[in-house]
Short mmCIF file of C-alpha atoms in Angstrom, two decimals:
data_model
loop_
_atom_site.label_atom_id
_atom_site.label_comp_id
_atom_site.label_asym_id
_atom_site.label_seq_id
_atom_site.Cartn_x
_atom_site.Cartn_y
_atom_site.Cartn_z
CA UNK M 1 14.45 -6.35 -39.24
CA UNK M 2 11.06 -4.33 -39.85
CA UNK M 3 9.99 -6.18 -36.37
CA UNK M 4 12.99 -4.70 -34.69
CA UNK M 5 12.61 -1.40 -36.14
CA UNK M 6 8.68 -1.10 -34.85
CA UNK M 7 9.64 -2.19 -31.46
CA UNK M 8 12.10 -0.38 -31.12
CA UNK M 9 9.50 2.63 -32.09
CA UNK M 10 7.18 1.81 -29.51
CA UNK M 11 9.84 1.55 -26.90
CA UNK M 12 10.54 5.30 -27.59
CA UNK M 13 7.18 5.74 -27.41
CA UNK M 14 6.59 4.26 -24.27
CA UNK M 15 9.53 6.42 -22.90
CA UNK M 16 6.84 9.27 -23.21
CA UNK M 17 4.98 8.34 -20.23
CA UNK M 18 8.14 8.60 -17.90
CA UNK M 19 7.18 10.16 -14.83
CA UNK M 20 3.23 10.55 -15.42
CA UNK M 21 1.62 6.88 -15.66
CA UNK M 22 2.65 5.96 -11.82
CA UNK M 23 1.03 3.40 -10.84
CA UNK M 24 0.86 2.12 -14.01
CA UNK M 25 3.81 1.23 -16.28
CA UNK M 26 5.31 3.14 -19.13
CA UNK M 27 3.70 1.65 -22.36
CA UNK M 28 4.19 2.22 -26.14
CA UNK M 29 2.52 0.65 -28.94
CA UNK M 30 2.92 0.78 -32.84
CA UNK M 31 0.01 -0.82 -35.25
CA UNK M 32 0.77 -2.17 -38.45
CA UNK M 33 -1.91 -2.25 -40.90
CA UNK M 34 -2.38 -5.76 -43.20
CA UNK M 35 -0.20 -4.52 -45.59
CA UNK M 36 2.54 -3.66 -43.42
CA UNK M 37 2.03 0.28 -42.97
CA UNK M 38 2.09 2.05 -39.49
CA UNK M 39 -1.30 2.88 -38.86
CA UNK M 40 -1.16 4.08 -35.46
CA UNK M 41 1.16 5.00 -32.84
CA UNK M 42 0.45 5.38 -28.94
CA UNK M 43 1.68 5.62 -25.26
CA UNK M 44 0.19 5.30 -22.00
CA UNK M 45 0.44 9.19 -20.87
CA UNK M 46 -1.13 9.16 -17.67
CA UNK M 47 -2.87 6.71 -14.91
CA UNK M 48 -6.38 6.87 -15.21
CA UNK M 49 -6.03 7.77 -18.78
CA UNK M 50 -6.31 5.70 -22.07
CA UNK M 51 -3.64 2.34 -22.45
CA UNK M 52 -1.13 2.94 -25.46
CA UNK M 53 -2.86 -0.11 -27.67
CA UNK M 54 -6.34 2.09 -26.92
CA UNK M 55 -4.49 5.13 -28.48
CA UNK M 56 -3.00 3.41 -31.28
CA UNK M 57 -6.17 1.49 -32.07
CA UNK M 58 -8.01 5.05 -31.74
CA UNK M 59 -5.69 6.45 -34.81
CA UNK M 60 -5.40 3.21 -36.76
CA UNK M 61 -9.12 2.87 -36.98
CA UNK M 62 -10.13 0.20 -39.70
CA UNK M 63 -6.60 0.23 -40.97
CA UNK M 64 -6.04 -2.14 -37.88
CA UNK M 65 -7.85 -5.29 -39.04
CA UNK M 66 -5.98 -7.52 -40.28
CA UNK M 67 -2.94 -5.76 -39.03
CA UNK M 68 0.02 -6.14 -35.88
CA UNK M 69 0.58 -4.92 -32.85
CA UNK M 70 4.03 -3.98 -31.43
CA UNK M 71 3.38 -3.16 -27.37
CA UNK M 72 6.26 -3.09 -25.35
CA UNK M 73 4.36 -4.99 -22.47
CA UNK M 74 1.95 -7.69 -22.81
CA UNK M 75 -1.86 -6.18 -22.99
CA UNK M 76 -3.50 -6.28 -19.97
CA UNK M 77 -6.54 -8.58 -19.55
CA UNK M 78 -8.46 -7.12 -16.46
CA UNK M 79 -10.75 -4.04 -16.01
CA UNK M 80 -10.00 -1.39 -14.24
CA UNK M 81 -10.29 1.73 -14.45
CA UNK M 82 -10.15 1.20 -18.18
CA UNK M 83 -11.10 -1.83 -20.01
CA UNK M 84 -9.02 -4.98 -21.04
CA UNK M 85 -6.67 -3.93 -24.27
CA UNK M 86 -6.26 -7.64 -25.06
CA UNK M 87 -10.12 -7.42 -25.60
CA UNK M 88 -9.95 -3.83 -27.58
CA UNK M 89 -7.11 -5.60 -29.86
CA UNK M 90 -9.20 -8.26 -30.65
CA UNK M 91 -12.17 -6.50 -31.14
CA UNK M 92 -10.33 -4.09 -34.03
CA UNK M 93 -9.23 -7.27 -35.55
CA UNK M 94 -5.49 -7.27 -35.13
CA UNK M 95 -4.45 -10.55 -36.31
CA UNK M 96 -0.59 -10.72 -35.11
CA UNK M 97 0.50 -9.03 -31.80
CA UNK M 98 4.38 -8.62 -30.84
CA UNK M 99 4.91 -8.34 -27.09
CA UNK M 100 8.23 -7.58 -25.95
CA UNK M 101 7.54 -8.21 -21.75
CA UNK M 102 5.69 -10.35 -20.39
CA UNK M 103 3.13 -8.89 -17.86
CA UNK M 104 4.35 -9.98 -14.30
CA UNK M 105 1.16 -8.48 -12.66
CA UNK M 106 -0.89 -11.55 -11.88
CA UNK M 107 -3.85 -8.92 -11.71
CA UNK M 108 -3.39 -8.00 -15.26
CA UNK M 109 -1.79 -10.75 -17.11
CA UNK M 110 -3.41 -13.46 -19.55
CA UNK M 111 -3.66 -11.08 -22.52
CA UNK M 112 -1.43 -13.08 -24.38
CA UNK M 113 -3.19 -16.06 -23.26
CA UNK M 114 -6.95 -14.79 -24.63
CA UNK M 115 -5.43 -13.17 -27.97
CA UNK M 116 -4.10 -16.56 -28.76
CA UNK M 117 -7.32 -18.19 -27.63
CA UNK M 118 -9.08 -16.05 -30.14
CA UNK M 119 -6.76 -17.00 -32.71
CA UNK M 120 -4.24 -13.93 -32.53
CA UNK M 121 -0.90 -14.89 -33.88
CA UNK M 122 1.46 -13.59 -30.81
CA UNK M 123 4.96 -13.64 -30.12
CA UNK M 124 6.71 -12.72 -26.93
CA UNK M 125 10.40 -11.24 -25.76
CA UNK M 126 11.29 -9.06 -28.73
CA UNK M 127 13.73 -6.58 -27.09
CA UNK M 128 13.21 -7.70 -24.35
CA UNK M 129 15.80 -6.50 -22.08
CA UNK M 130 15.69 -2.81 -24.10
CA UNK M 131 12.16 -2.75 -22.71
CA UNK M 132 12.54 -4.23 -19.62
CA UNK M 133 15.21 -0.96 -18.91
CA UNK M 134 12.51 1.76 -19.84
CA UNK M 135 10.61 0.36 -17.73
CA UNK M 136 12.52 -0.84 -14.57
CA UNK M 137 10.60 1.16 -12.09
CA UNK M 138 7.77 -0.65 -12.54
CA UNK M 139 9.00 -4.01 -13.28
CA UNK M 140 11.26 -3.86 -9.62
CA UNK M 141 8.26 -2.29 -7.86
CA UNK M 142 5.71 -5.32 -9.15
CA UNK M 143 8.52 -8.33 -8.99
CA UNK M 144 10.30 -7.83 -6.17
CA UNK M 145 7.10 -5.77 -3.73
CA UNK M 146 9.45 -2.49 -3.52
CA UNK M 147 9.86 0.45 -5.19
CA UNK M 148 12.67 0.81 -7.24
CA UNK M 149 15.93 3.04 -5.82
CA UNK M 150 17.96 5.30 -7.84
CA UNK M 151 21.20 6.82 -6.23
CA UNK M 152 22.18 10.00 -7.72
CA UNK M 153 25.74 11.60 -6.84
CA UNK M 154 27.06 14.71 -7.73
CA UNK M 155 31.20 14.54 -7.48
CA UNK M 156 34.40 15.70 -8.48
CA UNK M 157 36.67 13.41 -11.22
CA UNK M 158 38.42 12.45 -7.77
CA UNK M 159 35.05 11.09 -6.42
CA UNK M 160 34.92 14.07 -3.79
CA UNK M 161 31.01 15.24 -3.21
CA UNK M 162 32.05 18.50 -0.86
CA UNK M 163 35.28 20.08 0.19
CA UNK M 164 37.37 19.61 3.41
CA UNK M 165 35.16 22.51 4.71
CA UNK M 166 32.41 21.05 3.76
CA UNK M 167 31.39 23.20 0.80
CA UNK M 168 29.69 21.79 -1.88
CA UNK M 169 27.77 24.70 -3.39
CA UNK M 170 28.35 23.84 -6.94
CA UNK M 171 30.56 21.07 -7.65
CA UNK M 172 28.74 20.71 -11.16
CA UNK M 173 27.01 23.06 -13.61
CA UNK M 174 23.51 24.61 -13.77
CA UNK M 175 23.23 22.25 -16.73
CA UNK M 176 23.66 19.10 -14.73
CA UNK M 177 21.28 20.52 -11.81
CA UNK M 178 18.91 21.18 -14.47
CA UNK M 179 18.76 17.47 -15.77
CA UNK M 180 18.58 16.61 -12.00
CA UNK M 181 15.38 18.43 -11.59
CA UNK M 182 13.97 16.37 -14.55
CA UNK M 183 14.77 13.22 -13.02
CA UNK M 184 13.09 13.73 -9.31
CA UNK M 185 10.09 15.26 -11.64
CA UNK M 186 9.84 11.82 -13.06
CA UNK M 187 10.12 9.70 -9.39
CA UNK M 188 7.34 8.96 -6.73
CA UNK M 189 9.52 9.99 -4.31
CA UNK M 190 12.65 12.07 -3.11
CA UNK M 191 14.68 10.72 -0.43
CA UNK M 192 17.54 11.99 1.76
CA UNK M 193 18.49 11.71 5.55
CA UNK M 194 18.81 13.84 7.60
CA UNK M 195 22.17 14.61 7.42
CA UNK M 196 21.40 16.34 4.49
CA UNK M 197 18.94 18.19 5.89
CA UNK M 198 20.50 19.54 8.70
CA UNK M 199 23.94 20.09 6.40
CA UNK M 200 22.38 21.81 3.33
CA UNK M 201 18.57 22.46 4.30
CA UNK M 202 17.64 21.36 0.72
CA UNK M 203 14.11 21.96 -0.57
CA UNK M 204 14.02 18.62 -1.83
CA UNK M 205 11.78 19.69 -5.04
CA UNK M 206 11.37 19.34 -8.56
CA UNK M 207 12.01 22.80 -10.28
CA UNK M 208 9.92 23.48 -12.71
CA UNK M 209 7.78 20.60 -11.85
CA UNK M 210 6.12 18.18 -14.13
CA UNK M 211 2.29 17.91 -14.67
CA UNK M 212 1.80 14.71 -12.52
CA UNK M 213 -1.79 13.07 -11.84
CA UNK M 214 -0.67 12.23 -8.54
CA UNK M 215 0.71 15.81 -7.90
CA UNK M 216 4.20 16.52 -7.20
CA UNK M 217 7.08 14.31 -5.75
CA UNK M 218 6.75 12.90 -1.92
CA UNK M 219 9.41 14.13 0.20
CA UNK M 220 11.08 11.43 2.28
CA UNK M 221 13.23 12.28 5.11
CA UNK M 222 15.29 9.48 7.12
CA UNK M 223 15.19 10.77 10.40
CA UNK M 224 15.48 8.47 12.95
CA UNK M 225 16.06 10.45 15.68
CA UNK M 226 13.46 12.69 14.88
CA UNK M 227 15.90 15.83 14.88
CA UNK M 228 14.47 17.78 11.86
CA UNK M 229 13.96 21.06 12.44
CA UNK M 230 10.76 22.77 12.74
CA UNK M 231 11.72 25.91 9.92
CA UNK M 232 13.03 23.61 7.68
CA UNK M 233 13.17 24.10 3.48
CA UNK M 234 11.65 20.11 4.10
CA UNK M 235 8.73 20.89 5.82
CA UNK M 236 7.26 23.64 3.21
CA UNK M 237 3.87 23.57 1.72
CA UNK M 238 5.35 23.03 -2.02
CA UNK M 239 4.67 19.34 -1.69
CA UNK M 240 3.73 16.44 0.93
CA UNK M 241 6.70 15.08 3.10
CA UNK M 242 6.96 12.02 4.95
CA UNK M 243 9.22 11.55 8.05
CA UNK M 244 10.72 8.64 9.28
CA UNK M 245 11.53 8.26 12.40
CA UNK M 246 12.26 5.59 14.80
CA UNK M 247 9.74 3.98 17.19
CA UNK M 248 11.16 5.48 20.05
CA UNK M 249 11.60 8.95 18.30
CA UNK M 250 10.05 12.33 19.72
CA UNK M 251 9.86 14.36 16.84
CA UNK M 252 9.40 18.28 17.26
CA UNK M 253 7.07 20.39 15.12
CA UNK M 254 6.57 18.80 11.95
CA UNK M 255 3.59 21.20 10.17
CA UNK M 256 1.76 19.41 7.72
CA UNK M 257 4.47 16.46 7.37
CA UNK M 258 3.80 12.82 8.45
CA UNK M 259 5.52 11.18 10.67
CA UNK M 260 6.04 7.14 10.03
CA UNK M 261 7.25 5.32 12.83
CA UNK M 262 9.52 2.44 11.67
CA UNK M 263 11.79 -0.16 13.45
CA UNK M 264 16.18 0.26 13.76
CA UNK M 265 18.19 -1.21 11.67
CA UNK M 266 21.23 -3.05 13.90
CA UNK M 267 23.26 0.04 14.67
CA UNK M 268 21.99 3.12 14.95
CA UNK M 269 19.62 3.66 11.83
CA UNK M 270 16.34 2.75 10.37
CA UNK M 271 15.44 -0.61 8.65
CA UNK M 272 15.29 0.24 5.02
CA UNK M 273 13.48 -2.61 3.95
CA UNK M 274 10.61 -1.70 6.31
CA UNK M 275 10.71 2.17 4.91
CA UNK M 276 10.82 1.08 1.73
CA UNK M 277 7.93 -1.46 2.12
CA UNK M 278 5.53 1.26 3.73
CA UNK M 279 6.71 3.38 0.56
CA UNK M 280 5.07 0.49 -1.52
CA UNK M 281 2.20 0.65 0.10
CA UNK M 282 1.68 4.35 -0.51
CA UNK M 283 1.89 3.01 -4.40
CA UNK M 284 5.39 4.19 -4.54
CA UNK M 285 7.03 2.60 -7.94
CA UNK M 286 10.61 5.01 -7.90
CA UNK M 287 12.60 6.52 -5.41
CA UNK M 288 15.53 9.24 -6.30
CA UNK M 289 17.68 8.71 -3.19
CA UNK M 290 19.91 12.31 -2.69
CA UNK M 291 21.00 11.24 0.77
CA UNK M 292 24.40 12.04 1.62
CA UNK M 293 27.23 9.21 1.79
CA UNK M 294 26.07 7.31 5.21
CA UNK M 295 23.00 6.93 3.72
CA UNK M 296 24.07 5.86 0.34
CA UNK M 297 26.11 3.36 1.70
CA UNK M 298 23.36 1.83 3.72
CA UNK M 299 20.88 1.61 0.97
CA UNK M 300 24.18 -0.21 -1.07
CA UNK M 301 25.20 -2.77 1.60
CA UNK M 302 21.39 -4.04 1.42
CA UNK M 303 21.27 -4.21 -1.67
CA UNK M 304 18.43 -1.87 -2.13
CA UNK M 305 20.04 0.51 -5.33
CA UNK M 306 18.62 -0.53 -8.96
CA UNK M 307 20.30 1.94 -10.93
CA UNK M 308 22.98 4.88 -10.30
CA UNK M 309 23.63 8.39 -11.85
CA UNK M 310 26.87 10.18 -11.30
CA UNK M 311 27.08 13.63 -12.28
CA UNK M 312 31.44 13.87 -12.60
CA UNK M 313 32.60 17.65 -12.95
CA UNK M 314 35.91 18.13 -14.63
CA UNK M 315 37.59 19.05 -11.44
CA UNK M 316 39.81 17.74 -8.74
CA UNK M 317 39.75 18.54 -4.76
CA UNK M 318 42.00 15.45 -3.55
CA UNK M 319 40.54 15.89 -0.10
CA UNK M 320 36.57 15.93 0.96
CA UNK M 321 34.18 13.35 1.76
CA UNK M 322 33.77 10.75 -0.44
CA UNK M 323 30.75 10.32 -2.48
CA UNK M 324 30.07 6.71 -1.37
CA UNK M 325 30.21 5.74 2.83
CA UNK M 326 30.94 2.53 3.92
CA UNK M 327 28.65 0.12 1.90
CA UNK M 328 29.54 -3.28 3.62
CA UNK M 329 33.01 -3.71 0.84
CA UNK M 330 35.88 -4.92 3.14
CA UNK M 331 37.69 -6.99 0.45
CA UNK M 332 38.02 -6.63 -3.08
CA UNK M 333 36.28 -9.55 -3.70
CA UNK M 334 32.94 -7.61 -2.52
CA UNK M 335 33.20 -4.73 -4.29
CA UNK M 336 29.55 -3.53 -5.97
CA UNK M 337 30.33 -4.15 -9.55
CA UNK M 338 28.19 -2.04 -11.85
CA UNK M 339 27.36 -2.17 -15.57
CA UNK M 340 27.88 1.12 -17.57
CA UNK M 341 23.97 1.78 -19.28
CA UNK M 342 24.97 5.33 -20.81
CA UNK M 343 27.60 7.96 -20.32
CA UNK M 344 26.38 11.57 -22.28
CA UNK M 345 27.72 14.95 -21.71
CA UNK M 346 25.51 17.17 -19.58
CA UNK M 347 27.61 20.78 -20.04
CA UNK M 348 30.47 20.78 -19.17
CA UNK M 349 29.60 17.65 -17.15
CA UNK M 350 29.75 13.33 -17.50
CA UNK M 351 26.07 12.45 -16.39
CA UNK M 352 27.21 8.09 -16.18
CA UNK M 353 24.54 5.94 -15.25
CA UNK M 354 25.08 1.96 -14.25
CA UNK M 355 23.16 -0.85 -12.72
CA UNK M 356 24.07 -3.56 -10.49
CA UNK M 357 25.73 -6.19 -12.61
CA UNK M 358 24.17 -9.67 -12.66
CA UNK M 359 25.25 -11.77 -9.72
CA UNK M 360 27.28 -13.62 -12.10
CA UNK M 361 29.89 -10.95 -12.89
CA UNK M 362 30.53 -9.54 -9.20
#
């Protein structure tokens, strides 16, 4: 039990890094001293800056010999732009270490593998899958070589995102757009199509934006006809945007955007897979895709959405576009299933957020 209870602390921990550390994971630590006392507590709060067993270790001091170590993902064992924390552990004599993830990076890996070398008493896959959520970005972006996609939705009980008119100006509270700004403060990347763009002319921004070492939010626009216009909210200074377009596009004025020239998709549209591979290259761990329905459903046909947040207002319409397009479901039998992670009032608002459910249970 008092092994559950400190991982479970440094998974909370860990949870403080959200949004700041990309690149890196989100890490928390707890250290134990050799009579079973926390000693010190840490997270990894920004890339570039200190790992959380380094900031642990730092506030445990000499209470750590002897003592455990409760990090949510195995210590890394390579320099770079800060040393190895399997070699910092061993060096402040922790004697036990409690990992509950497995380091998938083969660039960083084999900290478990040198603490036990030296002797270290270490145990792997407490909480796992607890930790393995907190950190999903990172996990999907380094095992699978793409960054990871949330959907977010805004609709009526009914599943209606706008009116028959069109109108969608607000179908939830200023308390649920206020917890939507905090979650594209926390992604690499906002994403929408250009439907969107043209429909709503969205800034696409994180209001008030969160202090981010690698600055705020890109913008992504999916654009494959190039048909963004040159005034709009997109193409402001108030952070970098990235246009994709297809090879054969002609693009007008773009400013200071980019333009990325990717391949079609069968059909009519881009090929996500490529986007979302150039978007790993750019070092982009998680996406918050606010495209509009077509898009949606293309990103859930391939396959390409890790986790979904719904934001249901307490209202009916009973006509209007549906949140969801077509998303490649022509029998029951091939219907998305999802698994419910949390459900919390936001106002007078359901924020629900789901994953894909194991293969298994579709």
């Amino acid at each position: 039990m008092s092994d559950l209870m400190h991982m479970r602390r440094a998974i909370a921990l860990a949870a403080g890094g959200r949004g700041t550390t990309s690149p890196n994971p989100v890490v928390g630590c707890v250290i134990l001293d050799a009579g079973g006392q926390v000693a010190g507590e840490g997270f990894h709060a920004r890339a570039g800056g200190p790992h959380a067993e380094v900031v642990a270790l730092r506030q445990a001091g000499e209470r750590a010999r002897g003592g455990t170590a409760y990090v949510t993902l195995e210590p890394c064992d390579h320099t770079g732009r800060t040393g190895p924390c399997s070699l910092a552990l061993l060096q402040a004599g922790v004697r036990r270490v409690v990992v509950a993830v497995s380091d998938p990076n083969p660039a960083a890996a084999g900290g478990a593998a040198r603490l036990r070398a030296a002797g270290v008493a270490v145990e792997t896959g407490l909480l796992a899958e607890e930790a393995e959520r907190g950190n999903a970005e990172w996990l999907t972006f380094v095992r699978r070589g793409r960054p990871h996609v949330t959907w977010k939705f805004a609709a009526t009980l009914d599943g209606r995102s706008a009116a028959a008119d069109g109108t969608s100006r607000w179908i939830t509270s200023a308390e649920a757009r206020a917890d939507v700004h905090l979650l594209r403060a926390r992604s690499d990347a906002i994403l929408a199509g250009v439907g969107t763009v043209l429909a709503d002319d969205p800034r696409l921004t994180a209001r008030p934006p969160l202090e981010r070492p690698s600055g705020p939010p890109l913008r992504v626009v999916v654009d494959t006809r190039g048909r963004v216009p040159a005034d709009a909210e997109v193409l402001s200074r108030e952070a970098p945007t990235l246009l994709a377009v297809a090879e054969d596009a002609v693009p007008g004025p773009v400013g200071a955007a980019e333009v990325v020239r990717l391949p079609r998709a069968p059909g009519t549209g881009l090929d996500l897979r490529a986007l979302l591979a150039e978007l790993h290259k750019r070092d982009i761990v998680g996406i918050f895709l606010e495209g509009g329905p077509t898009l949606a459903g293309s990103f859930m046909r391939e396959g390409l959405i890790d986790r979904v947040v719904g934001y249901l207002a307490p209202a009916l319409l009973g006509d209007g576009p549906a949140a969801l397009g077509p998303a490649g479901v022509r029998t029951i039998g091939q219907t998305h299933r999802l698994v419910f992670e949390e459900v919390v009032s936001v106002g007078p608002d359901l924020r629900v957020t789901a994953r894909p459910a194991p293969s298994e249970e579709n």
